[in-house]
PDB file of C-alpha atoms in Angstrom:
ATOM      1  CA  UNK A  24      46.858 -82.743 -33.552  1.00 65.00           C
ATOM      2  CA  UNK A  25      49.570 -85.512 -34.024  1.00 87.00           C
ATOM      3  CA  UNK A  26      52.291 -85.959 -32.360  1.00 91.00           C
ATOM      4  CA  UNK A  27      54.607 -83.566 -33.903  1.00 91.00           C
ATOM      5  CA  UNK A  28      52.214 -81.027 -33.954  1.00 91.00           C
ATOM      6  CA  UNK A  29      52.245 -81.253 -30.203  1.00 94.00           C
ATOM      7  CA  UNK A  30      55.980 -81.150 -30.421  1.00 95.00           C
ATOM      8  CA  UNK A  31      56.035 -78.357 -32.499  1.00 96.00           C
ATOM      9  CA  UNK A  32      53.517 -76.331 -30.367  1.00 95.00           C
ATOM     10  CA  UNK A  33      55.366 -77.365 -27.370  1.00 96.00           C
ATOM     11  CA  UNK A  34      58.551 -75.512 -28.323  1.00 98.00           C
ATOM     12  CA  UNK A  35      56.705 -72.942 -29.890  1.00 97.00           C
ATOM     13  CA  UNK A  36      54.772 -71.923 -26.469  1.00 97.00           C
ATOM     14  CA  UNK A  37      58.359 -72.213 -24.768  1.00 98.00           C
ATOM     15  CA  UNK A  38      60.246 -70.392 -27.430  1.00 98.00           C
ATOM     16  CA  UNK A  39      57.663 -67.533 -27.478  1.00 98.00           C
ATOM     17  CA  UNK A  40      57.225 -67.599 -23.470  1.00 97.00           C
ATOM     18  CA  UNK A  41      60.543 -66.990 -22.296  1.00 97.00           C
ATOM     19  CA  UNK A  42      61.098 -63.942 -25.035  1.00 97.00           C
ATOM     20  CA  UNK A  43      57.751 -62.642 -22.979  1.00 98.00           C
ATOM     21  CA  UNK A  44      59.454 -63.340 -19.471  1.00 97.00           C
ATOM     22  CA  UNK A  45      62.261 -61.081 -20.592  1.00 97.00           C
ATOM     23  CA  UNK A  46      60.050 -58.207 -21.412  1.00 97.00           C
ATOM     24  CA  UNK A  47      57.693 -58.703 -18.718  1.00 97.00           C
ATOM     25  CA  UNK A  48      60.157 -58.785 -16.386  1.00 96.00           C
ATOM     26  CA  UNK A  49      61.816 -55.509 -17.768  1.00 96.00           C
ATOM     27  CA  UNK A  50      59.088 -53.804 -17.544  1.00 96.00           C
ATOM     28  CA  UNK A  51      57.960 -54.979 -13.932  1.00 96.00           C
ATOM     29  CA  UNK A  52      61.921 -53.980 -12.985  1.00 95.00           C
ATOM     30  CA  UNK A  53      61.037 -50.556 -14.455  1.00 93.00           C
ATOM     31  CA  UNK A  54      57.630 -49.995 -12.524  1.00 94.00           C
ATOM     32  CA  UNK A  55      59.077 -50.790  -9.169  1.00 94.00           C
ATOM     33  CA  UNK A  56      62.850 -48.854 -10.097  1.00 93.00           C
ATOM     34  CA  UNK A  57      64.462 -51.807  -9.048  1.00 92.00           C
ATOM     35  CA  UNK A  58      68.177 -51.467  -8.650  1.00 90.00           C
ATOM     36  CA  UNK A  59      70.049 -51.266 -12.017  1.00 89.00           C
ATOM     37  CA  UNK A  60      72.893 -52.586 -10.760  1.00 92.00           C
ATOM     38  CA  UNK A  61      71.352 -55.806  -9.513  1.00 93.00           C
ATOM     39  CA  UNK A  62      72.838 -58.765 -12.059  1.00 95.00           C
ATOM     40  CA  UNK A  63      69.324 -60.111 -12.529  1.00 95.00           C
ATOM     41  CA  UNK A  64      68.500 -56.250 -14.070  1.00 95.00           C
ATOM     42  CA  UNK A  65      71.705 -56.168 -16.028  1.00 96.00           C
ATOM     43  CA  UNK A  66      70.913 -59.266 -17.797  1.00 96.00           C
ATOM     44  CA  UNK A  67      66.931 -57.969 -18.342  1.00 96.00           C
ATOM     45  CA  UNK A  68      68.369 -54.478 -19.650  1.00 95.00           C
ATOM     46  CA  UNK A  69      71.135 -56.175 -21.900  1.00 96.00           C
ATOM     47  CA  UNK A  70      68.673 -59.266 -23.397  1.00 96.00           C
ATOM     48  CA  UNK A  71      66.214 -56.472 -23.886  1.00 96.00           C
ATOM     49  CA  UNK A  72      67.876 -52.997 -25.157  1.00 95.00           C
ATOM     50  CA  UNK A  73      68.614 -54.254 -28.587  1.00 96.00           C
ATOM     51  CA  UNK A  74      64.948 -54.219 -29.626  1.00 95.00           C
ATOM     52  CA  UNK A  75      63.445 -51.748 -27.094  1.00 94.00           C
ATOM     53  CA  UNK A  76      65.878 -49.331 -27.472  1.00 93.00           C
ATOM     54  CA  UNK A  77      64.731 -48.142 -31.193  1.00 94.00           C
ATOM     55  CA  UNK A  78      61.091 -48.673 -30.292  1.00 93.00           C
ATOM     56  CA  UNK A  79      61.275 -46.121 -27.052  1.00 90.00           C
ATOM     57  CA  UNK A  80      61.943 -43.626 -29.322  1.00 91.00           C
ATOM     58  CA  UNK A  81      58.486 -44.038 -30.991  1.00 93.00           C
ATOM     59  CA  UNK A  82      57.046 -45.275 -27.923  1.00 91.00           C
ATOM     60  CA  UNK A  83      57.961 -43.652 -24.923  1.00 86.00           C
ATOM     61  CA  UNK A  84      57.639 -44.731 -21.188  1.00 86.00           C
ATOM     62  CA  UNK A  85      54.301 -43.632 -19.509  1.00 88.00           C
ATOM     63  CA  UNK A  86      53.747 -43.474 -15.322  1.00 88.00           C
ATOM     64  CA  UNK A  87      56.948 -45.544 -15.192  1.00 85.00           C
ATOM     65  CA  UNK A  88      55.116 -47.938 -17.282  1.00 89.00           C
ATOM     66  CA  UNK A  89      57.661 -49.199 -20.370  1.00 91.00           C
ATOM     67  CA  UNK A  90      54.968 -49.268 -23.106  1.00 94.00           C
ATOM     68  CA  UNK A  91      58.078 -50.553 -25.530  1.00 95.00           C
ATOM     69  CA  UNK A  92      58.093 -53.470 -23.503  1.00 96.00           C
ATOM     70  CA  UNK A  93      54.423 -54.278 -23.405  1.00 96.00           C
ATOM     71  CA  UNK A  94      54.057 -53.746 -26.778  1.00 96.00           C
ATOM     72  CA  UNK A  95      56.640 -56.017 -27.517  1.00 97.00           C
ATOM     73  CA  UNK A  96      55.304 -58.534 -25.168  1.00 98.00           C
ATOM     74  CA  UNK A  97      51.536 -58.467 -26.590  1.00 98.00           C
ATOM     75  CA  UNK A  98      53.017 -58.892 -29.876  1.00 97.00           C
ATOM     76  CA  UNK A  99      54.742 -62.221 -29.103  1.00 98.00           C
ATOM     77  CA  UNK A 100      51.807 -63.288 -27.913  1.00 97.00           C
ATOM     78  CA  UNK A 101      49.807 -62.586 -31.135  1.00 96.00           C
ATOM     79  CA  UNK A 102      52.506 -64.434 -33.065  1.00 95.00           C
ATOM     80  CA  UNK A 103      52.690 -67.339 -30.998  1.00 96.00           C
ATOM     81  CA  UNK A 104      48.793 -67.273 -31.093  1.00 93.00           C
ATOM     82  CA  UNK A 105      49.033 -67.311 -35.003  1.00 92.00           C
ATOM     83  CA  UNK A 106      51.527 -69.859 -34.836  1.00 93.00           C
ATOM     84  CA  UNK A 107      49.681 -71.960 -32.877  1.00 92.00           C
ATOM     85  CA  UNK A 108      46.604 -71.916 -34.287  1.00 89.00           C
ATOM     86  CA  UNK A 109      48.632 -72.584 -38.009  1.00 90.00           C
ATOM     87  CA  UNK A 110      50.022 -75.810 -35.870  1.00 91.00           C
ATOM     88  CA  UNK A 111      46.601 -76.892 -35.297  1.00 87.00           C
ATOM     89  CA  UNK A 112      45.654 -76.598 -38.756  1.00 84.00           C
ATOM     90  CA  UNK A 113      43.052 -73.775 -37.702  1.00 80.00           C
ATOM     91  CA  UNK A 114      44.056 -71.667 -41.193  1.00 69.00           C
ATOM     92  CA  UNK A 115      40.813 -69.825 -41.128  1.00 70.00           C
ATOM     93  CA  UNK A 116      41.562 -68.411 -37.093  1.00 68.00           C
ATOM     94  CA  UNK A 117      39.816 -64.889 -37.070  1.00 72.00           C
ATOM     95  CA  UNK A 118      42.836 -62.096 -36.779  1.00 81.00           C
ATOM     96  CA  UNK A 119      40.424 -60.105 -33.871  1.00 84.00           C
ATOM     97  CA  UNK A 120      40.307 -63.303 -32.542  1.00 87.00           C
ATOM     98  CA  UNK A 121      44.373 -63.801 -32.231  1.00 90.00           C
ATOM     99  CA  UNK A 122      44.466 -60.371 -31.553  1.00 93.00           C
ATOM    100  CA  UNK A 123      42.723 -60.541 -28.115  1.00 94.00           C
ATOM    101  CA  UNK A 124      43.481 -63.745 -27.194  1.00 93.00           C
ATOM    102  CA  UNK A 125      47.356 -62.458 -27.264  1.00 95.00           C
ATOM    103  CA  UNK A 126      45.519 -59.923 -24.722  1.00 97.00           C
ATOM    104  CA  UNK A 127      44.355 -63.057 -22.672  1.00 97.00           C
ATOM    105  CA  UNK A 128      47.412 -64.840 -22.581  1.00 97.00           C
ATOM    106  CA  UNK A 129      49.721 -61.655 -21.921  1.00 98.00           C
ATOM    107  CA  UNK A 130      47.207 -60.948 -18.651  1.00 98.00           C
ATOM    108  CA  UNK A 131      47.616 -64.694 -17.547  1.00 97.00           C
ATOM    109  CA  UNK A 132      51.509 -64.858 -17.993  1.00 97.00           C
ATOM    110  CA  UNK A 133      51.285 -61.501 -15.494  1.00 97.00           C
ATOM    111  CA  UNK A 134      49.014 -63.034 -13.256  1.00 97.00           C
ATOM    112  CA  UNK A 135      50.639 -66.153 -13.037  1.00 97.00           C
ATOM    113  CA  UNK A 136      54.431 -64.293 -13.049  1.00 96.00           C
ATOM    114  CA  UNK A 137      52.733 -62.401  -9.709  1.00 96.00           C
ATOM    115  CA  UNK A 138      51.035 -65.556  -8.088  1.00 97.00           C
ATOM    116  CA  UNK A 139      54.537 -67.501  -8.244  1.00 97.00           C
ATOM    117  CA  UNK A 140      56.584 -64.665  -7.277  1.00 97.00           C
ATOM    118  CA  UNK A 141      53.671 -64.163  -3.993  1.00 96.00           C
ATOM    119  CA  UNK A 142      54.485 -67.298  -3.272  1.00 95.00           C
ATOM    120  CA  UNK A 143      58.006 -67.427  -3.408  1.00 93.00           C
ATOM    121  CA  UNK A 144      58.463 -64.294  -1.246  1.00 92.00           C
ATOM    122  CA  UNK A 145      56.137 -66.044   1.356  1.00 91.00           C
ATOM    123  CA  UNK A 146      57.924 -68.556   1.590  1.00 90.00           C
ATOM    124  CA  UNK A 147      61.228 -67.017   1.861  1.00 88.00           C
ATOM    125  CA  UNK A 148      60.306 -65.218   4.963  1.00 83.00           C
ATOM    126  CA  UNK A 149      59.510 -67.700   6.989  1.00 82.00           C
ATOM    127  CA  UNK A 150      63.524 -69.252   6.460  1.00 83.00           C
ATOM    128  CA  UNK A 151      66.743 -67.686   6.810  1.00 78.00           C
ATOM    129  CA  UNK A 152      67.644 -66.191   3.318  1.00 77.00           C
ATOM    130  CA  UNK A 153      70.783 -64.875   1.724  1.00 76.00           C
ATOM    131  CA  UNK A 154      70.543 -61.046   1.166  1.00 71.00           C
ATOM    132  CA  UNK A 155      73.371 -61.016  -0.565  1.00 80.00           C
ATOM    133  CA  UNK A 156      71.499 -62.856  -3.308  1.00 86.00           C
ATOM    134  CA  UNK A 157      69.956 -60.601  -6.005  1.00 90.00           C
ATOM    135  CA  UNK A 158      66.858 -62.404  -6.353  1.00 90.00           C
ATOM    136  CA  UNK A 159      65.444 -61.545  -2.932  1.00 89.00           C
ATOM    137  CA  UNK A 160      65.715 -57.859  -2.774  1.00 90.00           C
ATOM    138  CA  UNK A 161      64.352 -57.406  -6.309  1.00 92.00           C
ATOM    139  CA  UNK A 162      61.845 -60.060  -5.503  1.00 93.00           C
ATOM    140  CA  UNK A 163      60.452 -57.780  -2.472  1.00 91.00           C
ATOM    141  CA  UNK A 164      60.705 -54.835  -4.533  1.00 94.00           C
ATOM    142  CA  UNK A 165      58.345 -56.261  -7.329  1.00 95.00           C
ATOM    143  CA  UNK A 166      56.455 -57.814  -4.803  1.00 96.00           C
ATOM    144  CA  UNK A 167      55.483 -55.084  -1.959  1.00 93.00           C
ATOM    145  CA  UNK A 168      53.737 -52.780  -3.656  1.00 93.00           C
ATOM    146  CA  UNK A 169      51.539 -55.382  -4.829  1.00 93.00           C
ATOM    147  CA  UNK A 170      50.815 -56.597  -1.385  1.00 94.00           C
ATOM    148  CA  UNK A 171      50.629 -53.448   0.277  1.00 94.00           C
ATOM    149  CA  UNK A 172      46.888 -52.526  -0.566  1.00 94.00           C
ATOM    150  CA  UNK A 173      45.953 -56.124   0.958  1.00 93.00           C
ATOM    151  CA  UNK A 174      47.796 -55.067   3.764  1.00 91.00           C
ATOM    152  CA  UNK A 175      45.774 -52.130   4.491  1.00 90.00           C
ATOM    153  CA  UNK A 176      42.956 -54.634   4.448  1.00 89.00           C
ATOM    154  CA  UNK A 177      43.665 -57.391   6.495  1.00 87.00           C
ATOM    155  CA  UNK A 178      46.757 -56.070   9.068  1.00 82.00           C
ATOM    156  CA  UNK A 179      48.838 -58.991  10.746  1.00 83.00           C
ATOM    157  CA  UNK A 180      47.147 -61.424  12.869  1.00 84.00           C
ATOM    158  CA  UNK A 181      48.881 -62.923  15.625  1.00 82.00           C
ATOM    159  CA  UNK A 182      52.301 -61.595  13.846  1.00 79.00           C
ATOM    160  CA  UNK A 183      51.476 -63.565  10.988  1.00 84.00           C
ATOM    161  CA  UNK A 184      50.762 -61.520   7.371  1.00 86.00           C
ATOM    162  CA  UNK A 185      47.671 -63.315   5.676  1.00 89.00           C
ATOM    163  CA  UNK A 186      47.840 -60.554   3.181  1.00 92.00           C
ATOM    164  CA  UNK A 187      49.550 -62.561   0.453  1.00 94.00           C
ATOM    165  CA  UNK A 188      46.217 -65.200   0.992  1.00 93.00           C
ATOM    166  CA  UNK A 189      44.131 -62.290  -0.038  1.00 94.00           C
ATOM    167  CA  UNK A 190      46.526 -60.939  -3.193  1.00 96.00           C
ATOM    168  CA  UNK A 191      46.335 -64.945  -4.466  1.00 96.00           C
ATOM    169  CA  UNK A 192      42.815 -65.246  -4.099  1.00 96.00           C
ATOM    170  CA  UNK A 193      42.754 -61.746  -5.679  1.00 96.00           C
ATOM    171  CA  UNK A 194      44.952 -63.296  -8.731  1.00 97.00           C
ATOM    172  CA  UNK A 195      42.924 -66.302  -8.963  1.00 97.00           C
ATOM    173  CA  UNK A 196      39.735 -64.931  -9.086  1.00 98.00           C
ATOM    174  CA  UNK A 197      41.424 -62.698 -12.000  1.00 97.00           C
ATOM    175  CA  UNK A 198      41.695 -65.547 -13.641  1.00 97.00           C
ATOM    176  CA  UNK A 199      38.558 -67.623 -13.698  1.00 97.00           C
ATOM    177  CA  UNK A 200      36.792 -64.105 -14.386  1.00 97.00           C
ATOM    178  CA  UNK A 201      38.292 -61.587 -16.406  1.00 97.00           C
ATOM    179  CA  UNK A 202      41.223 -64.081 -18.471  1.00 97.00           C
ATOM    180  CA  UNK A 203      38.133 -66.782 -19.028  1.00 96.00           C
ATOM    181  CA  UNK A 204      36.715 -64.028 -20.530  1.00 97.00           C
ATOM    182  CA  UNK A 205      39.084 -63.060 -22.887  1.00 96.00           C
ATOM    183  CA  UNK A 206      39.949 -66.471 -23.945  1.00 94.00           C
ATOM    184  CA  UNK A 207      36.306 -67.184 -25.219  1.00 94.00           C
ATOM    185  CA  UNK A 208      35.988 -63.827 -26.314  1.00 93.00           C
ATOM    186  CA  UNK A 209      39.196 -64.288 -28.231  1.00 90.00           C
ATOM    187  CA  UNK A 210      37.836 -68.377 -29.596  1.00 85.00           C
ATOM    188  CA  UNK A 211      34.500 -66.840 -30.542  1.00 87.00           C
ATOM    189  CA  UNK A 212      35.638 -64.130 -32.761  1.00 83.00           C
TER     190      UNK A 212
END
Protein backbone atom coordinates (compact mmCIF):
# COMPACT_ATOMS: atom_id res chain seq x y z
CA UNK A 1 0.00 0.00 0.00
CA UNK A 2 1.35 3.64 -0.39
CA UNK A 3 1.46 5.99 1.81
CA UNK A 4 -1.95 7.35 1.74
CA UNK A 5 -3.40 4.17 1.69
CA UNK A 6 -1.83 3.67 5.06
CA UNK A 7 -3.23 7.01 6.00
CA UNK A 8 -6.44 6.27 4.88
CA UNK A 9 -6.59 2.83 6.64
CA UNK A 10 -5.20 4.41 9.65
CA UNK A 11 -8.21 6.67 10.22
CA UNK A 12 -10.41 4.22 8.95
CA UNK A 13 -9.41 1.50 11.79
CA UNK A 14 -9.71 4.56 14.33
CA UNK A 15 -12.89 5.95 12.95
CA UNK A 16 -14.55 2.47 12.93
CA UNK A 17 -12.88 1.44 16.45
CA UNK A 18 -14.06 3.97 18.67
CA UNK A 19 -17.90 3.68 17.17
CA UNK A 20 -17.18 -0.20 18.42
CA UNK A 21 -15.84 1.03 21.94
CA UNK A 22 -19.14 2.81 22.36
CA UNK A 23 -21.22 -0.21 21.75
CA UNK A 24 -19.03 -2.57 23.38
CA UNK A 25 -18.91 -0.71 26.22
CA UNK A 26 -22.81 -0.33 26.35
CA UNK A 27 -23.32 -3.52 26.22
CA UNK A 28 -20.60 -4.65 28.86
CA UNK A 29 -22.42 -1.66 31.17
CA UNK A 30 -25.65 -3.61 30.51
CA UNK A 31 -24.31 -7.22 31.43
CA UNK A 32 -22.86 -6.15 34.70
CA UNK A 33 -26.12 -3.40 35.50
CA UNK A 34 -23.70 -0.92 36.13
CA UNK A 35 -25.06 2.20 37.68
CA UNK A 36 -27.09 4.36 35.21
CA UNK A 37 -26.41 7.24 36.83
CA UNK A 38 -22.64 6.97 36.63
CA UNK A 39 -21.49 9.94 33.93
CA UNK A 40 -19.34 7.41 32.09
CA UNK A 41 -23.00 5.35 31.50
CA UNK A 42 -24.84 8.52 30.68
CA UNK A 43 -22.53 9.37 27.97
CA UNK A 44 -22.56 5.36 26.66
CA UNK A 45 -26.55 5.44 26.84
CA UNK A 46 -26.80 8.99 25.13
CA UNK A 47 -23.86 8.29 22.19
CA UNK A 48 -25.66 5.03 21.78
CA UNK A 49 -29.70 5.31 22.07
CA UNK A 50 -30.10 7.06 18.80
CA UNK A 51 -29.32 3.93 16.78
CA UNK A 52 -30.04 1.15 19.33
CA UNK A 53 -33.08 2.41 20.37
CA UNK A 54 -35.11 1.51 16.95
CA UNK A 55 -33.12 -1.69 16.55
CA UNK A 56 -34.21 -3.11 20.27
CA UNK A 57 -37.44 -3.15 19.08
CA UNK A 58 -36.56 -5.80 16.42
CA UNK A 59 -33.88 -7.10 18.46
CA UNK A 60 -34.49 -7.44 21.92
CA UNK A 61 -32.08 -7.91 24.95
CA UNK A 62 -31.32 -11.64 25.80
CA UNK A 63 -29.74 -12.90 29.51
CA UNK A 64 -28.94 -9.20 30.01
CA UNK A 65 -27.02 -9.52 26.90
CA UNK A 66 -27.89 -6.21 24.48
CA UNK A 67 -27.96 -8.14 21.16
CA UNK A 68 -28.75 -4.42 19.50
CA UNK A 69 -25.47 -3.55 20.56
CA UNK A 70 -23.53 -6.53 19.35
CA UNK A 71 -25.11 -6.51 16.30
CA UNK A 72 -24.25 -3.15 15.76
CA UNK A 73 -20.76 -3.71 16.82
CA UNK A 74 -20.10 -6.88 14.43
CA UNK A 75 -21.43 -4.83 11.74
CA UNK A 76 -18.81 -2.05 12.04
CA UNK A 77 -16.48 -4.45 11.97
CA UNK A 78 -17.62 -5.99 8.62
CA UNK A 79 -17.61 -2.49 7.15
CA UNK A 80 -14.38 -1.48 8.29
CA UNK A 81 -13.20 -4.99 7.08
CA UNK A 82 -14.68 -4.11 3.56
CA UNK A 83 -13.22 -0.86 3.75
CA UNK A 84 -10.06 -1.98 4.42
CA UNK A 85 -9.61 -4.53 2.23
CA UNK A 86 -11.06 -1.81 -0.76
CA UNK A 87 -7.92 0.39 0.72
CA UNK A 88 -5.65 -2.33 -0.06
CA UNK A 89 -6.86 -2.72 -3.43
CA UNK A 90 -8.08 -6.39 -2.45
CA UNK A 91 -11.53 -5.77 -4.77
CA UNK A 92 -12.04 -9.44 -5.16
CA UNK A 93 -12.04 -10.02 -0.86
CA UNK A 94 -14.52 -13.03 -0.39
CA UNK A 95 -17.84 -11.51 1.54
CA UNK A 96 -17.71 -14.97 4.03
CA UNK A 97 -14.40 -13.99 4.34
CA UNK A 98 -15.19 -10.19 5.68
CA UNK A 99 -17.95 -11.62 7.28
CA UNK A 100 -15.97 -13.69 9.86
CA UNK A 101 -13.09 -11.85 10.05
CA UNK A 102 -15.51 -8.89 11.48
CA UNK A 103 -16.18 -12.00 13.96
CA UNK A 104 -12.32 -12.10 14.63
CA UNK A 105 -11.73 -8.65 15.13
CA UNK A 106 -15.02 -7.98 17.29
CA UNK A 107 -13.61 -11.07 19.73
CA UNK A 108 -10.08 -9.36 19.83
CA UNK A 109 -11.38 -5.73 20.53
CA UNK A 110 -13.31 -7.72 23.67
CA UNK A 111 -10.40 -9.50 24.63
CA UNK A 112 -8.14 -6.80 24.45
CA UNK A 113 -11.01 -4.16 26.07
CA UNK A 114 -10.87 -7.01 29.14
CA UNK A 115 -6.97 -7.52 29.26
CA UNK A 116 -6.49 -3.56 29.62
CA UNK A 117 -9.27 -3.04 31.88
CA UNK A 118 -7.55 -6.40 34.17
CA UNK A 119 -4.82 -4.51 34.21
CA UNK A 120 -5.91 -1.28 35.08
CA UNK A 121 -7.99 -2.51 38.06
CA UNK A 122 -4.75 -4.32 39.27
CA UNK A 123 -3.07 -1.72 39.32
CA UNK A 124 -5.39 0.57 40.97
CA UNK A 125 -5.51 -1.51 44.03
CA UNK A 126 -2.35 -1.55 44.97
CA UNK A 127 -2.51 2.77 45.24
CA UNK A 128 -4.80 4.96 46.94
CA UNK A 129 -7.68 5.74 44.42
CA UNK A 130 -10.44 8.29 44.25
CA UNK A 131 -13.90 6.60 44.73
CA UNK A 132 -15.48 9.42 43.98
CA UNK A 133 -14.28 8.95 40.42
CA UNK A 134 -16.73 7.09 38.11
CA UNK A 135 -14.27 5.10 36.38
CA UNK A 136 -13.30 2.91 39.33
CA UNK A 137 -16.53 1.63 40.57
CA UNK A 138 -17.78 0.81 37.06
CA UNK A 139 -14.35 -0.49 36.33
CA UNK A 140 -14.77 -3.18 39.32
CA UNK A 141 -18.17 -3.81 38.31
CA UNK A 142 -17.18 -4.88 34.67
CA UNK A 143 -14.28 -6.36 35.99
CA UNK A 144 -15.29 -8.83 39.06
CA UNK A 145 -17.35 -11.05 37.63
CA UNK A 146 -14.80 -11.77 35.19
CA UNK A 147 -12.24 -12.49 37.79
CA UNK A 148 -14.31 -14.22 40.12
CA UNK A 149 -14.19 -17.82 38.50
CA UNK A 150 -10.19 -17.44 38.63
CA UNK A 151 -10.69 -16.69 42.03
CA UNK A 152 -12.31 -19.82 42.91
CA UNK A 153 -9.23 -21.32 41.35
CA UNK A 154 -6.31 -19.90 42.67
CA UNK A 155 -7.52 -18.09 46.30
CA UNK A 156 -5.05 -15.31 47.65
CA UNK A 157 -1.60 -16.19 48.42
CA UNK A 158 0.15 -14.48 51.05
CA UNK A 159 -2.78 -11.66 50.79
CA UNK A 160 -1.84 -11.12 47.39
CA UNK A 161 -4.72 -11.99 44.43
CA UNK A 162 -2.76 -13.75 41.48
CA UNK A 163 -6.14 -14.31 40.00
CA UNK A 164 -5.96 -11.50 37.46
CA UNK A 165 -2.37 -13.50 36.24
CA UNK A 166 -4.59 -16.39 35.48
CA UNK A 167 -7.72 -14.27 33.68
CA UNK A 168 -4.63 -12.59 31.35
CA UNK A 169 -3.08 -15.69 30.57
CA UNK A 170 -6.69 -16.91 30.07
CA UNK A 171 -7.18 -13.79 27.50
CA UNK A 172 -3.99 -14.35 25.86
CA UNK A 173 -4.18 -17.75 25.18
CA UNK A 174 -7.75 -16.66 23.63
CA UNK A 175 -5.96 -14.98 21.42
CA UNK A 176 -3.14 -16.94 19.87
CA UNK A 177 -5.88 -19.84 19.69
CA UNK A 178 -9.30 -19.19 18.98
CA UNK A 179 -8.85 -15.19 17.27
CA UNK A 180 -5.69 -16.77 15.10
CA UNK A 181 -8.18 -18.92 14.07
CA UNK A 182 -10.66 -16.79 12.88
CA UNK A 183 -8.37 -14.45 11.23
CA UNK A 184 -7.02 -17.21 8.79
CA UNK A 185 -10.24 -18.69 8.62
CA UNK A 186 -11.59 -15.30 7.68
CA UNK A 187 -8.09 -14.62 4.91
CA UNK A 188 -8.68 -18.09 3.48
CA UNK A 189 -12.23 -17.80 2.53
Amino acid sequence: MTYLANALALLIQFAFGCAVALFVFRLLAEAVRADFYNPICQFLYRATNPILTPIRRVIPTWRRTNLAALLIAWILEVIKNFLLRFVAGDFWASNGGTLVLGVADLLNFFLIVYLIMIFAWTLLSYVNIDARNPLVPLLGKIVEPALKPFRKVLPLIGGFDLSPVLAILVILLLQVVVVAWLLNTGHTI
